[in-house]
C-alpha cells in the first residue's frame, strides 16, 4: 500500500507532515533486494540517472558517494563493482534525493560489517531527521530499539545485540 502496488480498500494512508500534493509513493524511496544500476554507466552516471529519474534538481553527488565509500570509484564503470559496492551505490541513492520514507528490502545483503555499520549510521541520521524507515529483513539491521513485526506474532520492541 505504501508504494502504491496494492489498492487500499478501506480507510486511508497519510504521511503526517508530508507533502499533500504528492502520493505516499512519491514521497518514498524503495531499495529492493536487487540493485538497480546500469552496468555500462559509470558509478557517478548511475547516481546522476537516479537523481534525474526521481525528479531532483541536479545535485552534487560527491557527498552521497563519499558517505558510502564510493567517491574514489565515481569514474569506474558500474559493471566492475563488487556485490557490496553495488549495494552501496543503491544506498547512495537514498542520500542523493531526499525523501521522508525509506522502504528497504534486505538492505544489509552483500554488505560487509563495515558497510553495515555505515548503513546503520545513515539510517540513524534519517530517523533523527524525522524520517521513517520500513525494513524487510531476515537478520539484524543495526538499529537498537527498532520496532519489529514478525509475521504471525504480535508487534514488540526488540533490542538487537551490538
Coordinates of N, CA and C in Angstrom, one line a residue:
X1 N 0.8 -1.2 0.0 CA 0.0 0.0 0.0 C 0.9 1.3 0.0
X2 N 2.0 1.2 0.7 CA 2.8 2.4 0.8 C 3.4 2.8 -0.5
X3 N 3.8 1.8 -1.3 CA 4.4 2.1 -2.6 C 3.4 2.2 -3.7
X4 N 2.1 1.9 -3.4 CA 1.1 2.0 -4.4 C 0.8 0.8 -5.2
X5 N 1.4 -0.4 -4.8 CA 1.2 -1.6 -5.6 C -0.1 -2.3 -5.2
X6 N -0.6 -2.1 -4.0 CA -1.8 -2.7 -3.5 C -2.8 -1.6 -3.2
X7 N -4.0 -1.7 -3.8 CA -5.0 -0.7 -3.6 C -5.6 -0.8 -2.2
X8 N -5.8 0.4 -1.6 CA -6.4 0.5 -0.3 C -7.9 0.3 -0.4
X9 N -8.5 -0.7 0.2 CA -9.9 -0.9 0.1 C -10.8 -0.3 1.2
X10 N -10.1 0.1 2.2 CA -10.8 0.8 3.3 C -9.9 1.7 4.1
X11 N -10.4 2.8 4.6 CA -9.5 3.7 5.4 C -8.6 4.5 4.4
X12 N -7.6 5.1 5.0 CA -6.7 5.9 4.2 C -5.3 5.8 4.7
X13 N -4.3 6.1 3.9 CA -2.9 6.1 4.3 C -2.4 7.5 4.1
X14 N -1.9 8.1 5.2 CA -1.4 9.5 5.0 C -0.1 9.6 5.8
X15 N 0.7 10.6 5.3 CA 2.0 10.9 5.9 C 1.9 12.2 6.7
X16 N 1.9 12.2 8.0 CA 1.8 13.4 8.8 C 3.0 14.3 8.5
X17 N 2.8 15.5 8.1 CA 3.8 16.4 7.8 C 4.3 16.2 6.3
X18 N 3.8 15.3 5.6 CA 4.2 15.1 4.2 C 3.6 16.1 3.3
X19 N 4.1 16.0 2.0 CA 3.6 17.0 1.0 C 2.2 16.5 0.5
X20 N 1.2 17.4 0.8 CA -0.2 17.0 0.4 C -0.4 16.9 -1.1
X21 N 0.5 17.5 -1.9 CA 0.4 17.4 -3.4 C 1.0 16.1 -3.9
X22 N 1.7 15.3 -3.1 CA 2.3 14.1 -3.6 C 1.6 12.9 -2.9
X23 N 1.6 11.8 -3.7 CA 1.2 10.5 -3.1 C 2.2 10.0 -2.1
X24 N 1.8 9.1 -1.3 CA 2.8 8.5 -0.3 C 4.0 7.8 -1.1
X25 N 3.6 7.1 -2.2 CA 4.7 6.5 -3.0 C 5.7 7.5 -3.6
X26 N 5.2 8.7 -3.9 CA 6.1 9.7 -4.5 C 7.0 10.3 -3.4
X27 N 6.7 10.1 -2.1 CA 7.5 10.6 -1.0 C 8.4 9.5 -0.4
X28 N 8.5 8.3 -1.1 CA 9.2 7.2 -0.6 C 10.3 6.8 -1.6
X29 N 11.4 6.3 -1.0 CA 12.4 5.6 -1.7 C 12.2 4.1 -1.5
X30 N 12.4 3.3 -2.6 CA 12.3 1.9 -2.5 C 13.7 1.3 -2.8
X31 N 14.3 0.6 -1.9 CA 15.6 -0.1 -2.1 C 15.3 -1.6 -2.1
X32 N 15.2 -2.2 -3.3 CA 14.8 -3.6 -3.5 C 16.0 -4.5 -3.1
X33 N 15.7 -5.8 -3.2 CA 16.7 -6.8 -2.9 C 17.7 -6.9 -4.1
X34 N 17.3 -6.5 -5.2 CA 18.2 -6.4 -6.4 C 18.6 -4.9 -6.6
X35 N 19.9 -4.7 -6.8 CA 20.3 -3.4 -7.0 C 20.1 -2.9 -8.4
X36 N 19.4 -1.7 -8.5 CA 19.1 -1.1 -9.8 C 20.2 -0.2 -10.3
X37 N 20.9 -0.7 -11.2 CA 22.0 0.1 -11.8 C 22.2 -0.4 -13.2
X38 N 22.9 0.5 -14.0 CA 23.2 0.2 -15.4 C 24.7 -0.1 -15.5
X39 N 25.1 -1.4 -15.8 CA 26.5 -1.8 -15.8 C 27.4 -0.9 -16.7
X40 N 26.8 -0.5 -17.8 CA 27.6 0.3 -18.8 C 27.9 1.7 -18.4
X41 N 27.1 2.2 -17.4 CA 27.3 3.6 -17.0 C 28.4 3.6 -15.9
X42 N 29.0 4.8 -15.7 CA 30.0 5.0 -14.6 C 29.2 5.0 -13.3
X43 N 29.9 4.8 -12.2 CA 29.2 4.9 -10.9 C 28.5 6.2 -10.8
X44 N 29.2 7.3 -11.1 CA 28.7 8.7 -11.0 C 27.5 8.8 -11.9
X45 N 27.5 8.3 -13.1 CA 26.4 8.4 -14.1 C 25.2 7.7 -13.6
X46 N 25.4 6.5 -12.9 CA 24.3 5.8 -12.4 C 23.5 6.6 -11.3
X47 N 24.3 7.3 -10.5 CA 23.7 8.1 -9.4 C 23.0 9.3 -10.1
X48 N 23.6 9.9 -11.1 CA 23.0 11.0 -11.8 C 21.7 10.6 -12.5
X49 N 21.7 9.4 -13.1 CA 20.5 8.9 -13.7 C 19.3 8.8 -12.6
X50 N 19.6 8.2 -11.5 CA 18.6 8.1 -10.5 C 18.1 9.5 -9.9
X51 N 19.1 10.4 -9.8 CA 18.7 11.7 -9.3 C 17.8 12.4 -10.2
X52 N 18.1 12.3 -11.5 CA 17.2 12.9 -12.5 C 15.8 12.1 -12.6
X53 N 15.9 10.8 -12.6 CA 14.7 10.0 -12.7 C 13.7 10.2 -11.5
X54 N 14.3 10.5 -10.3 CA 13.5 10.7 -9.2 C 13.0 12.2 -9.0
X55 N 13.3 13.0 -10.1 CA 12.8 14.3 -10.1 C 13.5 15.3 -9.3
X56 N 14.8 15.0 -8.9 CA 15.5 16.0 -8.1 C 16.3 17.0 -9.0
X57 N 16.6 18.1 -8.4 CA 17.5 19.1 -9.1 C 18.8 18.4 -9.3
X58 N 19.6 18.9 -10.2 CA 21.0 18.4 -10.4 C 21.7 18.6 -9.1
X59 N 22.2 17.6 -8.6 CA 22.8 17.6 -7.2 C 24.3 17.3 -7.3
X60 N 25.0 17.8 -6.3 CA 26.4 17.4 -6.1 C 26.4 16.0 -5.6
X61 N 27.0 15.1 -6.3 CA 26.9 13.7 -6.0 C 28.1 13.2 -5.2
X62 N 29.1 14.0 -5.0 CA 30.3 13.6 -4.3 C 30.0 13.2 -2.8
X63 N 29.1 13.9 -2.2 CA 28.8 13.7 -0.8 C 28.1 12.3 -0.6
X64 N 27.0 12.0 -1.4 CA 26.4 10.7 -1.2 C 27.4 9.5 -1.5
X65 N 28.2 9.7 -2.6 CA 29.2 8.7 -2.9 C 30.3 8.5 -1.8
X66 N 30.7 9.6 -1.2 CA 31.7 9.6 -0.2 C 31.1 8.9 1.1
X67 N 29.8 9.2 1.4 CA 29.2 8.6 2.5 C 29.1 7.1 2.5
X68 N 29.1 6.5 1.3 CA 29.1 5.1 1.2 C 30.4 4.5 0.7
X69 N 31.4 5.4 0.7 CA 32.8 4.9 0.4 C 33.0 4.6 -1.1
X70 N 32.3 5.3 -2.0 CA 32.5 5.0 -3.4 C 33.0 6.3 -4.2
X71 N 33.4 7.3 -3.4 CA 33.9 8.5 -4.1 C 35.1 8.3 -5.0
X72 N 36.0 7.4 -4.6 CA 37.2 7.2 -5.4 C 36.9 6.3 -6.6
X73 N 35.7 5.7 -6.7 CA 35.3 4.9 -7.8 C 34.2 5.5 -8.7
X74 N 34.0 6.8 -8.5 CA 33.0 7.5 -9.3 C 33.1 7.4 -10.8
X75 N 34.3 7.3 -11.3 CA 34.5 7.2 -12.7 C 34.8 5.8 -13.3
X76 N 34.5 4.8 -12.5 CA 34.6 3.4 -12.8 C 33.3 2.9 -13.4
X77 N 33.3 2.1 -14.5 CA 32.0 1.6 -15.0 C 31.4 0.7 -13.8
X78 N 30.2 0.8 -13.6 CA 29.5 0.1 -12.6 C 29.6 -1.4 -12.7
X79 N 29.8 -1.9 -13.9 CA 30.0 -3.3 -14.2 C 31.1 -3.9 -13.4
X80 N 32.1 -3.1 -13.0 CA 33.3 -3.6 -12.3 C 33.1 -3.6 -10.7
X81 N 32.0 -3.2 -10.3 CA 31.7 -3.1 -8.8 C 31.4 -4.5 -8.3
X82 N 31.9 -4.8 -7.0 CA 31.5 -6.0 -6.3 C 30.1 -5.9 -5.9
X83 N 29.5 -7.0 -5.4 CA 28.1 -7.0 -4.9 C 27.9 -6.0 -3.8
X84 N 28.9 -5.9 -2.9 CA 28.8 -5.0 -1.8 C 28.8 -3.5 -2.3
X85 N 29.7 -3.3 -3.2 CA 29.8 -1.9 -3.8 C 28.5 -1.6 -4.6
X86 N 28.0 -2.5 -5.3 CA 26.7 -2.3 -6.0 C 25.6 -1.9 -5.0
X87 N 25.6 -2.6 -3.8 CA 24.6 -2.3 -2.8 C 24.8 -0.9 -2.2
X88 N 26.1 -0.5 -2.0 CA 26.4 0.8 -1.5 C 26.0 1.9 -2.5
X89 N 26.1 1.6 -3.8 CA 25.7 2.6 -4.8 C 24.2 2.8 -4.7
X90 N 23.4 1.7 -4.5 CA 22.0 1.8 -4.3 C 21.7 2.6 -3.1
X91 N 22.4 2.4 -2.0 CA 22.2 3.2 -0.8 C 22.5 4.7 -1.0
X92 N 23.5 5.0 -1.8 CA 23.8 6.4 -2.1 C 22.6 7.1 -2.7
X93 N 21.8 6.4 -3.4 CA 20.5 7.0 -4.0 C 19.6 7.5 -2.9
X94 N 19.6 6.9 -1.7 CA 18.8 7.4 -0.6 C 19.3 8.7 -0.1
X95 N 20.5 9.0 -0.3 CA 21.1 10.2 0.2 C 21.1 11.3 -0.9
X96 N 21.1 10.9 -2.1 CA 21.2 11.9 -3.2 C 19.9 12.6 -3.4
X97 N 18.8 12.0 -3.1 CA 17.5 12.5 -3.3 C 16.7 12.4 -2.0
X98 N 16.4 13.5 -1.4 CA 15.7 13.4 -0.1 C 14.3 13.0 -0.2
X99 N 13.9 12.0 0.6 CA 12.5 11.6 0.7 C 12.3 11.1 2.1
X100 N 11.1 11.4 2.7 CA 10.9 11.1 4.1 C 10.7 9.6 4.4
X101 N 10.3 8.8 3.4 CA 10.0 7.4 3.7 C 11.0 6.6 2.9
X102 N 11.7 5.6 3.6 CA 12.5 4.7 3.0 C 12.0 3.3 3.2
X103 N 11.8 2.6 2.1 CA 11.3 1.2 2.1 C 12.5 0.3 1.7
X104 N 13.0 -0.5 2.6 CA 14.3 -1.2 2.3 C 14.0 -2.7 2.4
X105 N 14.4 -3.4 1.4 CA 14.2 -4.8 1.3 C 15.6 -5.5 1.4
X106 N 15.8 -6.1 2.5 CA 17.1 -6.8 2.8 C 18.3 -5.8 2.5
X107 N 18.3 -4.6 3.2 CA 19.3 -3.6 2.9 C 20.7 -4.0 3.3
X108 N 20.9 -5.0 4.1 CA 22.3 -5.3 4.5 C 22.9 -6.5 3.6
X109 N 22.1 -7.0 2.7 CA 22.6 -8.1 1.9 C 23.8 -7.6 1.1
X110 N 24.8 -8.5 1.0 CA 26.1 -8.3 0.3 C 27.0 -7.2 1.0
X111 N 26.6 -6.7 2.1 CA 27.4 -5.7 2.8 C 28.3 -6.3 3.8
X112 N 29.6 -6.0 3.9 CA 30.5 -6.4 4.9 C 30.1 -5.7 6.2
X113 N 30.8 -6.1 7.3 CA 30.5 -5.5 8.6 C 30.7 -4.0 8.6
X114 N 31.7 -3.5 8.0 CA 32.0 -2.0 8.0 C 30.9 -1.3 7.2
X115 N 30.5 -1.8 6.1 CA 29.4 -1.2 5.3 C 28.1 -1.3 6.0
X116 N 27.8 -2.4 6.7 CA 26.6 -2.5 7.5 C 26.6 -1.4 8.6
X117 N 27.7 -1.1 9.2 CA 27.8 -0.1 10.2 C 27.5 1.3 9.6
X118 N 28.1 1.5 8.4 CA 27.8 2.8 7.7 C 26.3 2.9 7.4
X119 N 25.7 1.8 6.9 CA 24.3 1.9 6.7 C 23.5 2.2 7.9
X120 N 23.8 1.6 9.0 CA 23.1 1.8 10.3 C 23.3 3.3 10.7
X121 N 24.4 3.9 10.5 CA 24.6 5.3 10.8 C 23.7 6.2 9.8
X122 N 23.7 5.8 8.6 CA 22.9 6.5 7.6 C 21.4 6.4 8.0
X123 N 21.0 5.3 8.4 CA 19.6 5.1 8.9 C 19.3 5.9 10.1
X124 N 20.2 5.9 11.1 CA 20.0 6.7 12.3 C 19.9 8.2 12.0
X125 N 20.7 8.6 11.1 CA 20.6 10.1 10.7 C 19.3 10.4 10.0
X126 N 18.8 9.5 9.2 CA 17.5 9.7 8.6 C 16.4 9.7 9.6
X127 N 16.4 8.8 10.5 CA 15.4 8.7 11.6 C 15.5 10.0 12.5
X128 N 16.7 10.5 12.8 CA 16.8 11.6 13.7 C 16.3 12.9 13.0
X129 N 16.2 12.9 11.6 CA 15.6 14.0 10.9 C 14.1 13.8 10.7
X130 N 13.5 13.0 11.4 CA 12.1 12.7 11.4 C 11.7 11.9 10.2
X131 N 12.6 11.1 9.6 CA 12.3 10.2 8.5 C 11.7 8.9 9.1
X132 N 11.2 8.1 8.2 CA 10.5 6.9 8.5 C 11.2 5.8 7.7
X133 N 11.5 4.7 8.3 CA 12.1 3.6 7.5 C 11.3 2.3 7.8
X134 N 10.9 1.6 6.8 CA 10.3 0.3 6.9 C 11.2 -0.7 6.2
X135 N 11.6 -1.7 7.0 CA 12.6 -2.7 6.5 C 12.0 -4.1 6.5
X136 N 12.3 -4.8 5.4 CA 12.0 -6.3 5.4 C 13.4 -6.9 5.5
X137 N 13.6 -7.7 6.5 CA 14.9 -8.3 6.7 C 14.8 -9.6 7.4
X138 N 15.8 -10.5 7.1 CA 15.9 -11.8 7.8 C 16.9 -11.7 8.9
X139 N 17.6 -10.6 9.1 CA 18.6 -10.5 10.2 C 18.6 -9.1 10.8
X140 N 19.5 -8.9 11.7 CA 19.6 -7.6 12.3 C 20.0 -6.5 11.3
X141 N 19.5 -5.3 11.6 CA 19.8 -4.2 10.7 C 20.6 -3.1 11.4
X142 N 21.0 -3.4 12.7 CA 22.0 -2.5 13.3 C 21.3 -1.3 14.0
X143 N 20.0 -1.4 14.3 CA 19.3 -0.3 14.9 C 18.8 -0.8 16.3
X144 N 19.3 -0.3 17.4 CA 18.8 -0.7 18.7 C 17.4 -0.1 18.8
X145 N 16.5 -0.8 19.5 CA 15.2 -0.3 19.8 C 14.3 -0.2 18.6
X146 N 14.7 -0.8 17.4 CA 13.8 -0.8 16.3 C 12.5 -1.6 16.6
X147 N 11.4 -1.1 16.2 CA 10.1 -1.8 16.3 C 10.1 -2.9 15.3
X148 N 9.8 -4.1 15.8 CA 9.9 -5.3 14.9 C 8.5 -5.9 14.8
X149 N 8.1 -6.3 13.7 CA 6.9 -7.1 13.5 C 7.2 -8.4 12.8
X150 N 7.0 -9.4 13.5 CA 7.2 -10.8 12.8 C 5.9 -11.3 12.4
X151 N 5.8 -11.7 11.2 CA 4.6 -12.3 10.6 C 4.1 -13.4 11.5
X152 N 2.8 -13.3 11.9 CA 2.2 -14.3 12.7 C 2.4 -14.0 14.2
X153 N 3.1 -13.0 14.6 CA 3.3 -12.6 16.0 C 2.8 -11.2 16.3
X154 N 2.7 -10.9 17.6 CA 2.3 -9.5 17.9 C 3.5 -8.6 17.8
X155 N 3.3 -7.3 17.5 CA 4.4 -6.4 17.5 C 5.0 -6.2 18.9
X156 N 6.3 -6.0 18.9 CA 7.0 -5.8 20.2 C 8.3 -5.0 19.9
X157 N 8.8 -4.5 21.0 CA 10.1 -3.7 21.0 C 11.2 -4.8 21.2
X158 N 12.2 -4.7 20.4 CA 13.3 -5.6 20.5 C 14.6 -4.9 20.5
X159 N 15.5 -5.2 21.4 CA 16.8 -4.6 21.4 C 17.8 -5.6 20.7
X160 N 18.4 -5.2 19.6 CA 19.3 -6.0 18.9 C 20.7 -6.1 19.6
X161 N 21.4 -7.2 19.5 CA 22.7 -7.3 20.0 C 23.7 -6.3 19.3
X162 N 24.7 -5.8 20.0 CA 25.6 -4.9 19.3 C 26.4 -5.5 18.2

